[in-house]
């Protein structure tokens, strides 16, 4: 691999005559291709099999560029615009796509961007497969891994980029919400392209991270840091705890509407729990007949859950119990239909 200095890169750019700028198989370090104050057009650049370390593309407008099988490490891609750019089989680590626009015919097929920040990136017609995030060197988004995200911000501070280093703890405390926003954007992008299964996957992860962001200990930590930095705090601890309880329940019961299996398991658990209650109190079957009591209790519970109970109930508490079970059964069966509909739509 041929190593080029910044001066040699400038020579190639100066010698260009409306042809491709050839950096195939080259190693570039700390080369500035962009400008923080105005847009810079980079058209017909060939970085195939190249290794770019801490190169800057801020505000760059990349058109007809090739990064196939290239390796980009700690590159600054903030506010960059990509159109007809191929990152096929490329490996990107520690790159910052903050507010970058990934435009038409930009391809990330078989690439790995799992260790990059996509915060507030715009997905405008890009071909970004789910595997680039899910099956990379480290599965998921950078913001989901606190240690890696802290190292990412430390590197930004060391290079004089990004936010004030004193606010790094604040960014770390908000990382779950930031990751959820990225997943939301990906879900909308994939849904618009008809990739409903991938959109559902991103939606589930967004809801999971939103729920984790309002966990009481996370909210307490974030609010403490926000008060120290004189930053507005929200939501309140009570409201956040309520959201966390509701979100956790929605995840356990139905996987946020994406898991019919969890709903069926919940239905079975509810039916068995009420059957145990009926059997323990001797509602079904004769005393001392354990096998018949259990069988009768299961049948009684199944009928109560599906609102098909035809027995005469004399006990007031039993009427309340069967009414509660019927309500839960109807609710869960309706939720099961919703989840199955999602699965069929995504199939």
XYZ file of C-alpha atoms in Angstrom:
347
model
C 0.000 0.000 0.000
C 1.489 3.332 -1.116
C 1.514 6.058 1.544
C 0.831 9.593 0.315
C 1.554 12.803 2.180
C -0.769 15.818 2.111
C 1.574 17.496 -0.409
C 1.460 14.498 -2.755
C -2.342 14.460 -2.521
C -2.399 18.132 -3.458
C -0.163 17.412 -6.460
C -2.612 14.796 -7.754
C -5.514 17.181 -7.317
C -3.656 19.960 -9.130
C -2.622 17.682 -12.019
C -6.193 16.506 -12.576
C -7.730 17.274 -15.969
C -11.410 16.322 -15.782
C -10.487 12.690 -15.170
C -10.784 10.457 -12.149
C -8.512 11.302 -9.239
C -6.763 8.015 -8.521
C -6.109 7.026 -4.893
C -6.566 3.277 -5.444
C -4.646 1.273 -2.865
C -3.167 4.382 -1.226
C -2.810 5.158 2.463
C -3.828 8.694 3.445
C -3.503 10.218 6.887
C -4.893 13.537 8.163
C -5.701 14.807 4.666
C -8.317 17.558 4.475
C -10.670 17.182 1.500
C -13.392 19.478 2.852
C -13.848 22.915 4.349
C -15.789 23.807 7.515
C -17.002 27.139 6.052
C -18.256 26.288 2.561
C -19.171 23.287 0.411
C -16.401 21.595 -1.569
C -17.235 19.542 -4.651
C -15.377 16.229 -4.874
C -16.316 14.564 -8.144
C -14.928 11.364 -9.659
C -12.615 10.326 -6.801
C -11.438 6.721 -6.646
C -10.537 5.451 -3.152
C -10.915 1.727 -3.839
C -8.837 -0.465 -1.491
C -7.464 2.701 0.115
C -6.893 3.296 3.818
C -7.997 6.703 5.078
C -6.999 7.579 8.637
C -8.418 10.729 10.250
C -9.170 12.350 6.910
C -11.655 15.238 6.794
C -14.612 15.527 4.415
C -16.571 18.221 6.279
C -19.086 19.966 3.975
C -17.791 17.933 1.033
C -20.156 17.140 -1.841
C -19.052 13.734 -3.048
C -20.319 12.803 -6.512
C -19.409 9.633 -8.423
C -16.904 8.507 -5.795
C -15.689 4.959 -5.171
C -14.823 3.606 -1.708
C -15.184 -0.109 -2.481
C -13.234 -2.255 -0.008
C -11.695 0.879 1.491
C -10.991 1.331 5.181
C -11.986 4.633 6.799
C -10.842 5.186 10.390
C -11.853 8.216 12.505
C -12.782 10.218 9.418
C -14.790 13.449 9.716
C -17.830 13.214 7.406
C -20.001 15.832 9.096
C -22.385 17.767 6.843
C -21.090 15.875 3.810
C -23.417 15.067 0.904
C -23.134 11.765 -0.942
C -24.577 11.000 -4.353
C -23.634 8.054 -6.557
C -21.045 6.933 -3.993
C -20.208 3.286 -3.387
C -19.028 1.965 -0.020
C -19.465 -1.666 -1.072
C -17.527 -3.993 1.268
C -15.939 -0.942 2.942
C -15.018 -0.903 6.634
C -15.728 2.308 8.541
C -14.708 2.745 12.175
C -15.092 5.814 14.369
C -16.382 7.958 11.487
C -18.747 10.848 12.201
C -21.748 11.227 9.857
C -23.365 14.011 11.903
C -26.007 15.702 9.693
C -24.560 14.088 6.574
C -26.951 13.485 3.674
C -26.726 9.980 2.268
C -28.349 10.623 -1.079
C -29.448 8.755 -4.193
C -27.443 5.776 -5.397
C -25.184 5.779 -2.353
C -24.465 2.120 -1.642
C -23.393 0.415 1.595
C -23.775 -3.168 0.372
C -21.805 -5.632 2.551
C -20.126 -2.741 4.378
C -19.580 -2.287 8.112
C -20.584 1.021 9.733
C -21.437 -0.378 13.175
C -18.756 1.716 14.915
C -19.765 5.046 13.348
C -22.031 7.830 14.568
C -25.130 8.392 12.410
C -26.634 11.046 14.671
C -29.042 13.278 12.705
C -27.870 11.822 9.373
C -30.405 12.118 6.556
C -31.196 8.889 4.694
C -32.281 10.256 1.331
C -32.436 7.362 -1.109
C -29.338 5.566 0.161
C -29.081 1.787 -0.236
C -28.270 0.964 3.378
C -28.863 -2.702 4.264
C -29.688 -3.698 7.814
C -26.648 -5.981 7.890
C -24.291 -2.969 7.768
C -25.442 -2.190 11.324
C -26.604 -5.530 12.687
C -23.825 -7.775 11.386
C -20.811 -5.495 11.614
C -17.671 -5.819 13.700
C -19.799 -4.767 16.680
C -23.521 -5.327 16.359
C -25.763 -2.296 16.767
C -25.120 1.427 16.859
C -22.141 3.179 18.382
C -24.386 4.963 20.919
C -25.518 1.614 22.356
C -22.016 0.877 23.677
C -21.104 3.332 26.416
C -17.373 2.545 26.442
C -17.023 2.964 22.664
C -19.170 6.108 22.676
C -17.036 7.624 25.456
C -13.882 6.852 23.445
C -15.499 8.426 20.364
C -16.183 11.688 22.232
C -12.720 11.631 23.809
C -11.211 11.424 20.332
C -13.401 14.326 19.142
C -12.224 16.437 22.068
C -8.565 15.556 21.437
C -8.868 16.776 17.841
C -10.751 19.958 18.786
C -13.975 18.855 17.121
C -17.492 18.431 18.371
C -18.952 19.772 21.599
C -17.184 21.163 24.656
C -15.450 18.269 26.476
C -17.168 19.293 29.704
C -20.470 18.248 28.131
C -19.292 14.717 27.299
C -21.018 13.203 30.385
C -24.253 14.793 29.166
C -23.920 13.140 25.750
C -23.211 9.806 27.416
C -26.311 10.146 29.594
C -28.410 10.846 26.485
C -26.921 8.102 24.322
C -29.982 5.809 24.488
C -32.273 8.562 23.232
C -29.779 9.450 20.500
C -29.597 5.821 19.341
C -33.399 5.582 19.411
C -33.659 8.627 17.126
C -31.280 6.987 14.647
C -33.311 3.772 14.659
C -36.500 5.819 14.150
C -34.951 7.493 11.102
C -33.814 4.121 9.750
C -37.287 2.665 10.304
C -38.894 5.493 8.350
C -36.308 5.138 5.568
C -36.745 1.377 5.198
C -40.523 1.648 5.427
C -40.549 4.186 2.580
C -38.462 1.797 0.469
C -40.822 -1.119 1.184
C -38.393 -2.979 3.463
C -41.056 -3.501 6.123
C -39.236 -6.297 7.939
C -36.148 -4.117 8.414
C -38.380 -1.182 9.372
C -40.016 -3.330 12.059
C -36.614 -4.395 13.348
C -35.467 -0.769 13.632
C -38.774 0.243 15.243
C -38.395 -2.435 17.922
C -34.873 -1.285 18.778
C -36.019 2.355 18.872
C -38.792 1.544 21.351
C -36.449 -0.626 23.431
C -33.903 2.179 23.724
C -36.581 4.796 24.424
C -37.762 2.624 27.306
C -34.220 2.237 28.615
C -33.702 6.010 28.404
C -36.543 6.613 30.885
C -35.449 3.942 33.357
C -35.390 5.605 36.811
C -31.631 5.270 37.361
C -30.896 6.624 33.871
C -33.258 9.581 34.383
C -31.746 10.343 37.799
C -28.229 10.314 36.339
C -29.200 12.471 33.345
C -31.102 15.036 35.436
C -28.188 15.344 37.858
C -25.760 16.067 34.987
C -28.221 18.485 33.365
C -28.566 20.441 36.600
C -24.782 20.646 36.951
C -24.526 22.049 33.408
C -27.554 24.332 33.845
C -29.393 22.511 31.052
C -33.213 22.145 30.921
C -34.322 18.833 32.411
C -37.179 16.610 31.244
C -39.154 14.491 31.743
C -39.797 14.368 35.506
C -38.871 11.269 37.447
C -42.497 10.243 38.083
C -43.518 10.601 34.442
C -40.358 8.839 33.269
C -40.951 5.936 35.663
C -44.499 5.553 34.367
C -43.218 5.493 30.773
C -40.593 2.936 31.739
C -43.174 0.633 33.355
C -45.496 0.881 30.355
C -42.647 0.370 27.884
C -41.227 -2.594 29.794
C -44.676 -4.199 29.914
C -45.186 -3.641 26.187
C -41.812 -5.250 25.491
C -42.396 -8.286 27.716
C -45.956 -8.905 26.530
C -45.699 -8.223 22.807
C -42.203 -7.060 21.822
C -43.739 -3.640 21.064
C -46.177 -5.244 18.648
C -43.518 -7.212 16.750
C -43.635 -10.596 18.555
C -46.782 -12.794 18.326
C -44.920 -15.507 20.235
C -44.606 -13.330 23.329
C -48.342 -12.611 23.239
C -49.148 -16.337 23.026
C -46.808 -17.055 25.942
C -48.518 -14.307 27.941
C -51.928 -15.788 27.130
C -50.774 -19.189 28.350
C -49.279 -17.737 31.555
C -52.486 -15.838 32.355
C -54.631 -18.911 31.736
C -52.417 -21.142 33.923
C -52.253 -18.540 36.701
C -56.033 -18.275 36.931
C -56.373 -22.069 36.618
C -54.047 -22.447 39.601
C -56.143 -19.958 41.542
C -59.362 -21.816 40.736
C -57.840 -25.193 41.610
C -56.330 -23.964 44.884
C -59.648 -22.587 46.055
C -61.589 -25.696 45.064
C -63.791 -23.947 42.520
C -63.562 -26.735 39.919
C -63.772 -30.439 40.644
C -64.317 -32.268 43.893
C -62.076 -31.967 46.922
C -59.364 -34.605 46.992
C -59.568 -35.369 43.260
C -56.364 -33.597 42.279
C -56.164 -34.705 38.641
C -59.790 -33.895 37.920
C -59.507 -30.626 39.799
C -56.548 -29.521 37.640
C -58.234 -30.589 34.409
C -61.477 -28.897 35.367
C -59.645 -25.769 36.493
C -57.818 -25.497 33.141
C -61.064 -25.899 31.226
C -62.815 -23.402 33.496
C -59.957 -20.891 33.007
C -59.907 -21.365 29.223
C -63.665 -20.771 29.032
C -63.420 -17.688 31.224
C -60.579 -16.277 29.101
C -62.550 -16.671 25.853
C -65.843 -15.395 27.352
C -67.501 -18.786 26.726
C -68.137 -19.733 30.368
C -71.612 -21.234 30.826
C -71.407 -22.102 34.555
C -73.547 -20.399 37.166
C -71.322 -18.409 39.514
C -72.517 -17.816 43.037
C -69.361 -16.386 44.637
C -68.826 -12.635 44.282
C -65.015 -12.896 44.201
C -65.269 -15.576 41.515
C -67.366 -13.282 39.332
C -64.728 -10.576 39.701
C -61.929 -13.051 38.906
C -63.620 -14.398 35.758
C -64.491 -10.875 34.601
C -60.846 -9.839 34.990
C -59.626 -12.932 33.136
C -62.131 -12.359 30.319
C -60.976 -8.757 29.958
C -57.320 -9.811 29.862
C -58.094 -12.595 27.388
C -59.975 -10.343 24.962
C -57.235 -7.704 25.188
C -54.432 -10.204 24.567
C -56.285 -11.921 21.703
C -56.784 -8.539 20.032
C -53.088 -7.783 20.547
C -52.214 -11.182 19.067
C -54.187 -10.335 15.938
C -52.340 -7.024 15.669
C -48.919 -8.706 15.999
C -49.840 -11.403 13.470
C -50.962 -8.674 11.077
C -47.572 -7.000 11.430
C -45.812 -10.288 10.741
C -47.916 -11.005 7.658
C -47.333 -7.480 6.368
C -43.579 -7.863 6.859
C -43.376 -11.374 5.396
